Amino acid sequence: MTTTPHAGQAQGVDTGRLRTALDARAHRIVYDQYRPGADDPIGQELRLISEVDRAHLVMLAERGIVDAARAGALLDTIEALRADDFAPVRERPMPRGLYLAYEGWLVDRLGQETGGVLHTGRSRNDLNATTVRLRVRTPYARLLAETLELAEVLLEKAERYRAVTMPAYTHGQPAVPISYGHYLCGVAGAVLRSAGDLLDAGGEIDINPLGAGAVGGTSVPVDPARTAELLGFTGASANSVDAVASRDFVLRLLSAAAVLGVLMARIARDLTWWTTEEFGLLRMADDLVGSSSMMPQKRNPFLLEHIQGRSSAALAGFTGAATAMSTAGYTNAIAVGTEAVRHLWPGLAGTEEAATLLRLVVAGAEPDRARMTARARDGFTAATYLAERLVVDGMPFRTAHHLVGETVLGALDGGLPLSDAARAQPAVAGAAAGYPDHWLEPETVAAACAHGGGPGGTAPEAALTQARAQLAAVTSEFDARRARWTAAADRLTDDVNRVMIQR
């Protein structure tokens, strides 16, 4: 008898054991690398240059450095170029680079008297320093937004699973009882610190270098504070050398992203172990695992391997960027402005993708409550608590440590639970006498560990409250930053239109 495959099987969705396709967001990250990309580096750079040109021309016109007629004609032509996606410039030869091809087209179109004033009081050095700050806004915002979403999911699951007891592991061995929610809340705290670091590092991209010229400023009375306002920066650079020489924000962003990447790789390692058949603490949904092309029984949590791989992108980028910068003096330099900066884009993108995948995994992983509790019980994770009860009764800790070690050995030899072994150990039985039968159950012990930020008492709620406050604070400041960028872009368009009307 033959079975007709359904549509999903025909498309490779239903593998027999797995009945659903991979989550669409994960699929985009993992597999869309094989599809033709939508990258348009020429168009992207021209849009950034023209955005700076718009602000620069508005400022030149307002200051009376360039008359409104010529500024308006330039702006009108630039607006038409932007609407045409810079098609005429794309067709030109670029023997001296993209910017000069673009400026050359404007000069050919409008003549030297008009097209030739665009670069007044400006160099490619401060222009490039400005456009890279504008360019980084989008990948930076995507990474920080994804980091905050990851923190939000972690806190949501921490709340949901705060009563799911499991072992905390040290050196790969069950150590003490905590809860899965307690673990996730701890991870959230570290993610939120990284979000704060990213927020701080992003402050540097809010300083406007335009006006610094090649390296020594300009004698033309430009107004960097006005172009800063028009482009959504918070202020202008105070020193022309620093403005064109520094790309420290590249290192700071990659450094913050690298710390986040290291954290995510460590979490992925934990989850990899816990999803194995041997541990069996977590189960992943079908749309978050892969199958084997040969072995039909497999459910591979392969996204965790992608998390570990992509988490290293920022660390690699930081190393490359720092190495490139260290070869240059403190002035405008290709090693800094071009060679170091190119490491920023894959570093931020890889970290963002790792954060997305980790968020999907955390959201879709279901703990096996019974298995987690059993592992905490079978791993004798209540042993430390037992020793502490003896200490409270007046026994020196090292003596208690030794006696409980012997008690655990007796439990192993006799196949007994720790509570029974404790009552069979004369030196320990006195401490056990006043407690109910379940006193050494992992849930009871976890609930008793209410000090030092442990999983018991009011500590978990306090930790969650603190983390939620941190999340809200970072989100609020980040939202304000993005709103400033958006509002500035809208105002710039209004000011461009005003100058064009005055021509």
Coordinates of C-alpha atoms in Angstrom, one line a residue, residues 37-458:
G37 CA 20.1 40.2 -1.6
A38 CA 18.4 43.6 -1.6
D39 CA 21.6 45.4 -0.8
D40 CA 22.2 48.6 -2.8
P41 CA 25.4 50.1 -1.4
I42 CA 25.5 52.9 -4.1
G43 CA 21.9 53.9 -3.5
Q44 CA 22.3 53.7 0.2
E45 CA 25.4 56.0 0.2
L46 CA 23.9 58.5 -2.2
R47 CA 20.7 58.8 -0.1
L48 CA 22.9 59.5 3.0
I49 CA 25.1 62.0 1.1
S50 CA 22.0 63.8 -0.2
E51 CA 20.4 63.9 3.2
V52 CA 23.5 65.7 4.5
D53 CA 23.4 67.9 1.4
R54 CA 19.9 68.9 2.2
A55 CA 20.7 70.0 5.7
H56 CA 24.0 71.7 4.6
L57 CA 22.2 73.7 1.9
V58 CA 19.4 74.8 4.2
M59 CA 22.0 76.0 6.7
L60 CA 24.1 77.8 4.0
A61 CA 21.0 79.6 2.7
E62 CA 19.9 80.6 6.2
R63 CA 23.3 82.0 7.0
G64 CA 23.5 83.9 3.7
I65 CA 26.6 82.0 2.6
V66 CA 24.8 80.8 -0.5
D67 CA 21.9 82.8 -1.9
A68 CA 18.5 81.2 -1.9
A69 CA 18.2 80.9 -5.7
R70 CA 21.3 78.7 -6.0
A71 CA 20.5 76.8 -2.8
G72 CA 16.9 76.2 -4.0
A73 CA 18.0 75.1 -7.5
L74 CA 20.4 72.6 -6.0
L75 CA 17.8 71.3 -3.5
D76 CA 15.3 71.0 -6.3
T77 CA 17.7 69.0 -8.4
I78 CA 18.7 66.8 -5.5
E79 CA 15.1 66.1 -4.7
A80 CA 14.5 65.0 -8.3
L81 CA 17.6 62.8 -8.1
R82 CA 16.3 61.2 -4.9
A83 CA 12.9 60.6 -6.5
D84 CA 14.6 58.9 -9.5
D85 CA 16.7 56.8 -7.2
F86 CA 19.9 58.5 -8.5
A87 CA 19.6 56.8 -11.9
P88 CA 21.7 59.4 -13.8
V89 CA 24.5 59.2 -11.2
R90 CA 24.5 55.4 -11.3
E91 CA 25.2 55.5 -15.0
R92 CA 28.3 57.8 -14.7
P93 CA 31.9 56.5 -14.5
M94 CA 33.3 56.9 -11.0
P95 CA 37.1 57.1 -11.4
R96 CA 37.5 59.3 -8.3
G97 CA 34.8 57.7 -6.2
L98 CA 31.0 58.0 -5.7
Y99 CA 30.8 61.4 -4.1
L100 CA 32.8 63.2 -6.9
A101 CA 30.7 61.4 -9.5
Y102 CA 27.6 62.7 -7.8
E103 CA 28.8 66.2 -7.4
G104 CA 30.1 66.2 -10.9
W105 CA 26.7 65.3 -12.2
L106 CA 25.2 68.3 -10.3
V107 CA 27.8 70.6 -11.7
D108 CA 27.2 69.4 -15.2
R109 CA 23.5 69.8 -14.7
L110 CA 23.5 73.2 -13.0
G111 CA 26.9 74.7 -13.9
Q112 CA 29.8 75.7 -11.7
E113 CA 28.0 78.8 -10.4
T114 CA 25.3 76.7 -8.8
G115 CA 26.5 73.1 -8.7
G116 CA 29.9 74.2 -7.5
V117 CA 28.7 75.8 -4.3
L118 CA 27.5 72.5 -2.8
H119 CA 30.8 71.7 -1.1
T120 CA 31.2 75.1 0.5
G121 CA 32.7 74.9 4.0
R122 CA 32.9 71.1 3.8
S123 CA 35.3 68.2 3.1
R124 CA 34.7 64.6 2.2
N125 CA 36.3 63.9 5.6
D126 CA 33.6 65.5 7.7
L127 CA 30.9 64.4 5.2
N128 CA 32.0 60.8 5.6
A129 CA 32.1 61.1 9.3
T130 CA 28.5 62.4 9.2
T131 CA 27.1 59.8 6.8
V132 CA 28.4 56.9 8.7
R133 CA 26.6 58.1 11.9
L134 CA 23.4 58.4 9.9
R135 CA 23.9 55.0 8.3
V136 CA 24.5 53.2 11.6
R137 CA 21.2 54.5 13.1
T138 CA 19.1 51.8 11.3
P139 CA 21.2 48.6 12.2
Y140 CA 21.8 50.1 15.7
A141 CA 18.1 50.7 16.3
R142 CA 17.3 47.2 15.0
L143 CA 19.8 45.6 17.4
L144 CA 18.7 47.5 20.4
A145 CA 15.0 47.0 19.7
E146 CA 15.6 43.2 19.3
T147 CA 17.7 43.2 22.6
L148 CA 14.8 44.8 24.4
E149 CA 12.3 42.4 22.9
L150 CA 14.5 39.5 24.1
A151 CA 14.5 41.0 27.6
E152 CA 10.8 41.3 27.5
V153 CA 10.3 37.7 26.5
L154 CA 12.7 36.5 29.2
L155 CA 10.8 38.4 31.8
E156 CA 7.5 37.1 30.6
K157 CA 8.7 33.5 30.8
A158 CA 10.5 34.2 34.1
E159 CA 7.1 35.1 35.5
R160 CA 5.3 32.1 34.0
Y161 CA 7.9 29.6 35.1
R162 CA 8.9 31.0 38.5
A163 CA 7.4 27.9 40.3
V164 CA 9.0 25.3 37.9
T165 CA 11.7 23.8 40.1
M166 CA 15.0 22.7 38.4
P167 CA 18.6 22.2 39.4
A168 CA 21.1 25.0 39.0
Y169 CA 24.2 23.5 37.5
T170 CA 27.8 24.2 38.3
H171 CA 30.6 22.4 36.5
G172 CA 27.9 20.5 34.6
Q173 CA 26.5 18.9 37.7
P174 CA 23.3 19.5 39.6
A175 CA 24.1 22.0 42.4
V176 CA 21.2 23.6 44.2
P177 CA 17.5 23.9 43.5
I178 CA 16.2 27.0 41.8
S179 CA 13.4 27.5 39.3
Y180 CA 13.5 27.8 35.5
G181 CA 11.9 31.3 36.0
H182 CA 14.7 32.2 38.3
Y183 CA 17.3 31.3 35.7
L184 CA 15.5 33.2 33.0
C185 CA 15.2 36.3 35.2
G186 CA 19.0 36.1 35.8
V187 CA 19.6 36.0 32.1
A188 CA 17.2 39.0 31.6
G189 CA 19.3 41.0 34.0
A190 CA 22.4 40.5 32.0
V191 CA 20.5 41.2 28.7
L192 CA 19.2 44.5 30.2
R193 CA 22.8 45.5 31.2
S194 CA 23.8 45.0 27.6
A195 CA 20.8 47.0 26.4
G196 CA 22.0 49.8 28.7
D197 CA 25.5 49.5 27.3
L198 CA 24.2 49.7 23.7
L199 CA 22.1 52.7 24.7
D200 CA 25.1 54.5 26.1
A201 CA 27.3 53.6 23.2
G202 CA 24.7 55.0 20.8
G203 CA 25.1 58.4 22.4
E204 CA 28.3 59.0 20.4
I205 CA 26.4 58.7 17.1
D206 CA 24.3 61.7 18.1
I207 CA 27.2 64.1 17.8
N208 CA 27.5 66.0 14.5
P209 CA 31.0 66.2 12.9
L210 CA 29.8 68.3 10.0
G211 CA 31.7 71.6 9.9
A212 CA 35.1 70.1 10.9
G213 CA 36.2 70.2 7.2
A214 CA 39.3 68.1 6.3
V215 CA 40.6 68.3 9.9
G216 CA 41.0 72.0 10.8
G217 CA 37.5 73.4 10.5
T218 CA 36.7 76.1 8.0
S219 CA 36.9 79.9 7.7
V220 CA 33.4 79.9 6.2
P221 CA 30.9 80.8 9.0
V222 CA 28.9 77.6 8.9
D223 CA 26.6 76.6 11.8
P224 CA 27.2 73.0 12.9
A225 CA 24.6 73.4 15.6
R226 CA 22.0 74.1 12.9
T227 CA 22.9 71.1 10.8
A228 CA 23.0 69.0 13.9
E229 CA 19.4 70.0 14.6
L230 CA 18.3 69.4 11.0
L231 CA 19.8 65.9 11.0
G232 CA 18.6 64.8 14.4
F233 CA 21.9 65.0 16.3
T234 CA 21.9 66.3 19.9
G235 CA 24.9 68.6 19.3
A236 CA 28.0 69.4 17.3
S237 CA 31.5 68.2 17.8
A238 CA 33.6 70.7 19.8
N239 CA 36.9 69.8 18.1
S240 CA 37.6 69.4 14.4
V241 CA 40.4 66.9 14.8
D242 CA 38.3 64.7 17.1
A243 CA 35.4 65.0 14.7
V244 CA 37.1 63.5 11.7
A245 CA 39.7 61.3 13.4
S246 CA 37.4 59.4 15.8
R247 CA 35.3 56.4 15.0
D248 CA 35.3 55.4 18.7
F249 CA 31.5 54.7 18.4
V250 CA 32.3 51.8 16.1
L251 CA 34.4 50.2 18.8
R252 CA 32.0 51.0 21.6
L253 CA 29.0 49.6 19.7
L254 CA 30.9 46.5 18.7
S255 CA 32.2 46.1 22.3
A256 CA 28.6 46.3 23.7
A257 CA 27.4 44.0 21.1
A258 CA 30.2 41.6 21.8
V259 CA 29.4 41.4 25.5
L260 CA 25.8 40.6 24.5
G261 CA 27.0 38.0 22.1
V262 CA 29.1 36.2 24.7
L263 CA 26.1 36.1 27.0
M264 CA 23.8 34.7 24.2
A265 CA 26.4 32.0 23.3
R266 CA 26.5 31.0 27.0
I267 CA 22.7 30.8 27.2
A268 CA 22.6 28.8 24.0
R269 CA 25.1 26.3 25.5
D270 CA 22.8 25.8 28.5
L271 CA 19.8 25.3 26.3
T272 CA 21.6 22.9 24.0
W273 CA 22.4 20.6 27.0
W274 CA 18.9 20.9 28.4
T275 CA 17.2 20.0 25.2
T276 CA 19.1 16.8 24.7
E277 CA 17.4 13.5 25.2
E278 CA 19.8 12.8 28.1
F279 CA 18.7 15.9 30.0
G280 CA 15.2 16.2 28.7
L281 CA 14.5 19.4 30.7
L282 CA 13.2 21.5 27.8
R283 CA 11.2 20.6 24.6
M284 CA 11.3 22.8 21.5
A285 CA 8.3 23.2 19.3
D286 CA 8.5 21.6 15.8
D287 CA 8.8 25.0 14.1
L288 CA 12.0 25.7 16.1
V289 CA 13.9 22.4 15.3
G290 CA 15.3 20.7 12.2
S291 CA 15.3 17.2 11.0
S292 CA 18.1 15.0 9.6
S293 CA 18.3 14.3 5.9
M294 CA 19.2 10.7 6.8
M295 CA 18.0 9.9 10.3
P296 CA 14.2 10.2 10.6
Q297 CA 14.1 10.1 14.4
K298 CA 16.0 13.4 14.8
R299 CA 14.7 16.6 16.3
N300 CA 17.7 18.9 16.1
P301 CA 17.6 22.2 18.0
F302 CA 20.0 23.6 15.4
L303 CA 18.9 27.2 15.9
L304 CA 21.0 27.1 19.1
E305 CA 24.1 26.4 17.0
H306 CA 23.3 29.4 14.8
I307 CA 23.0 31.5 17.9
Q308 CA 26.4 30.4 19.1
G309 CA 27.9 31.1 15.7
R310 CA 26.4 34.5 15.0
S311 CA 27.0 35.7 18.6
S312 CA 30.7 35.9 17.8
A313 CA 30.2 38.4 14.9
A314 CA 30.6 41.5 17.0
L315 CA 33.6 40.1 18.8
A316 CA 35.3 39.4 15.4
G317 CA 34.2 42.8 14.2
F318 CA 35.7 44.5 17.3
T319 CA 39.0 42.8 16.8
G320 CA 39.1 43.7 13.1
A321 CA 38.1 47.3 13.7
A322 CA 40.4 47.9 16.6
T323 CA 43.3 46.3 14.7
A324 CA 42.7 48.6 11.7
M325 CA 42.4 51.7 13.8
S326 CA 45.6 51.0 15.7
T327 CA 47.6 51.4 12.5
A328 CA 46.6 55.1 12.0
G329 CA 47.5 58.4 13.5
Y330 CA 44.8 60.5 15.2
T331 CA 43.6 62.4 12.1
N332 CA 41.4 61.5 9.1
A333 CA 42.6 58.1 7.9
I334 CA 41.3 55.5 5.5
A335 CA 42.3 52.8 7.9
V336 CA 39.8 54.3 10.4
G337 CA 37.0 55.7 8.3
T338 CA 36.8 52.9 5.8
E339 CA 38.7 49.8 6.8
A340 CA 37.7 49.8 10.5
V341 CA 34.1 50.9 9.9
R342 CA 33.4 48.0 7.5
H343 CA 33.5 45.6 10.4
L344 CA 30.6 47.4 12.1
W345 CA 27.8 46.2 9.7
P346 CA 28.2 42.4 9.9
G347 CA 29.0 42.7 13.7
L348 CA 25.7 44.5 14.4
A349 CA 23.7 42.4 12.0
G350 CA 25.0 39.0 13.3
T351 CA 24.3 40.0 16.9
E352 CA 20.8 41.2 16.0
E353 CA 20.1 37.8 14.3
A354 CA 21.4 35.9 17.3
A355 CA 19.1 37.9 19.6
T356 CA 16.1 37.2 17.3
L357 CA 16.8 33.5 17.3
L358 CA 17.3 33.4 21.0
R359 CA 14.1 35.2 21.6
L360 CA 12.2 32.7 19.4
V361 CA 13.8 29.8 21.3
V362 CA 13.0 31.2 24.7
A363 CA 9.5 31.9 23.7
G364 CA 8.9 28.5 22.2
A365 CA 10.8 26.2 24.7
E366 CA 8.5 24.4 27.1
P367 CA 10.0 23.0 30.4
D368 CA 9.3 19.4 31.4
R369 CA 8.2 20.2 35.0
A370 CA 8.3 16.6 36.2
R371 CA 11.7 16.0 34.7
M372 CA 13.2 19.2 36.1
T373 CA 12.0 18.4 39.6
A374 CA 13.2 14.8 39.3
R375 CA 16.7 15.9 38.2
A376 CA 16.8 18.3 41.2
R377 CA 15.8 15.5 43.5
D378 CA 18.0 12.8 42.0
G379 CA 20.9 15.2 42.0
F380 CA 20.7 15.7 45.8
T381 CA 20.4 19.4 45.3
A382 CA 19.0 19.8 48.8
A383 CA 22.3 18.8 50.4
T384 CA 23.6 22.3 50.9
Y385 CA 20.3 23.2 52.6
L386 CA 20.7 20.2 54.9
A387 CA 24.2 21.3 55.9
E388 CA 22.9 24.8 56.6
R389 CA 20.2 23.4 58.9
L390 CA 23.0 21.7 60.9
V391 CA 24.9 25.0 61.0
V392 CA 21.8 26.8 62.3
D393 CA 21.6 24.2 65.1
G394 CA 25.2 25.2 66.1
M395 CA 27.4 22.8 64.1
P396 CA 30.5 24.3 62.4
F397 CA 29.9 24.5 58.6
R398 CA 32.9 22.3 57.6
T399 CA 31.8 19.6 60.0
A400 CA 28.3 19.8 58.6
H401 CA 29.6 19.7 55.1
H402 CA 31.5 16.5 55.8
L403 CA 28.5 14.8 57.6
V404 CA 26.1 15.7 54.7
G405 CA 28.6 14.3 52.2
E406 CA 28.6 11.0 54.1
T407 CA 24.8 11.2 54.1
V408 CA 24.6 11.6 50.4
L409 CA 27.0 8.7 50.0
G410 CA 24.7 6.6 52.2
A411 CA 21.7 7.6 50.1
L412 CA 23.5 6.5 47.0
D413 CA 24.6 3.2 48.5
G414 CA 21.1 2.4 49.8
G415 CA 19.1 3.8 47.0
L416 CA 17.3 6.2 49.4
P417 CA 16.0 9.7 49.1
L418 CA 18.1 12.3 50.9
S419 CA 15.4 12.8 53.7
D420 CA 15.5 9.1 54.6
A421 CA 19.3 8.9 54.5
A422 CA 19.4 12.0 56.8
R423 CA 17.2 10.3 59.4
A424 CA 19.4 7.2 59.2
Q425 CA 22.6 9.2 59.9
P426 CA 22.8 9.6 63.7
A427 CA 24.7 12.9 63.6
V428 CA 22.2 14.4 61.2
A429 CA 19.0 12.8 62.5
G430 CA 18.5 15.4 65.2
A431 CA 18.3 18.2 62.7
A432 CA 15.8 16.2 60.6
A433 CA 13.5 15.3 63.5
G434 CA 11.6 18.5 63.6
Y435 CA 10.8 18.7 59.9
P436 CA 8.0 17.1 57.8
D437 CA 8.7 14.4 55.3
H438 CA 8.9 16.8 52.4
W439 CA 11.4 19.2 54.0
L440 CA 14.2 18.2 51.6
E441 CA 12.1 18.2 48.5
P442 CA 13.6 20.6 45.9
E443 CA 10.5 22.8 45.8
T444 CA 10.7 23.3 49.6
V445 CA 14.4 24.0 49.6
A446 CA 14.1 26.5 46.7
A447 CA 11.3 28.3 48.6
A448 CA 13.5 28.5 51.7
C449 CA 16.4 30.2 49.9
A450 CA 15.1 33.7 50.3
H451 CA 18.3 35.5 50.9
G452 CA 21.1 36.6 48.6
G453 CA 18.8 37.0 45.6
G454 CA 17.8 33.3 45.8
P455 CA 14.6 31.7 44.4
G456 CA 12.6 31.9 47.6
G457 CA 10.6 34.5 49.5
T458 CA 10.1 37.9 48.0

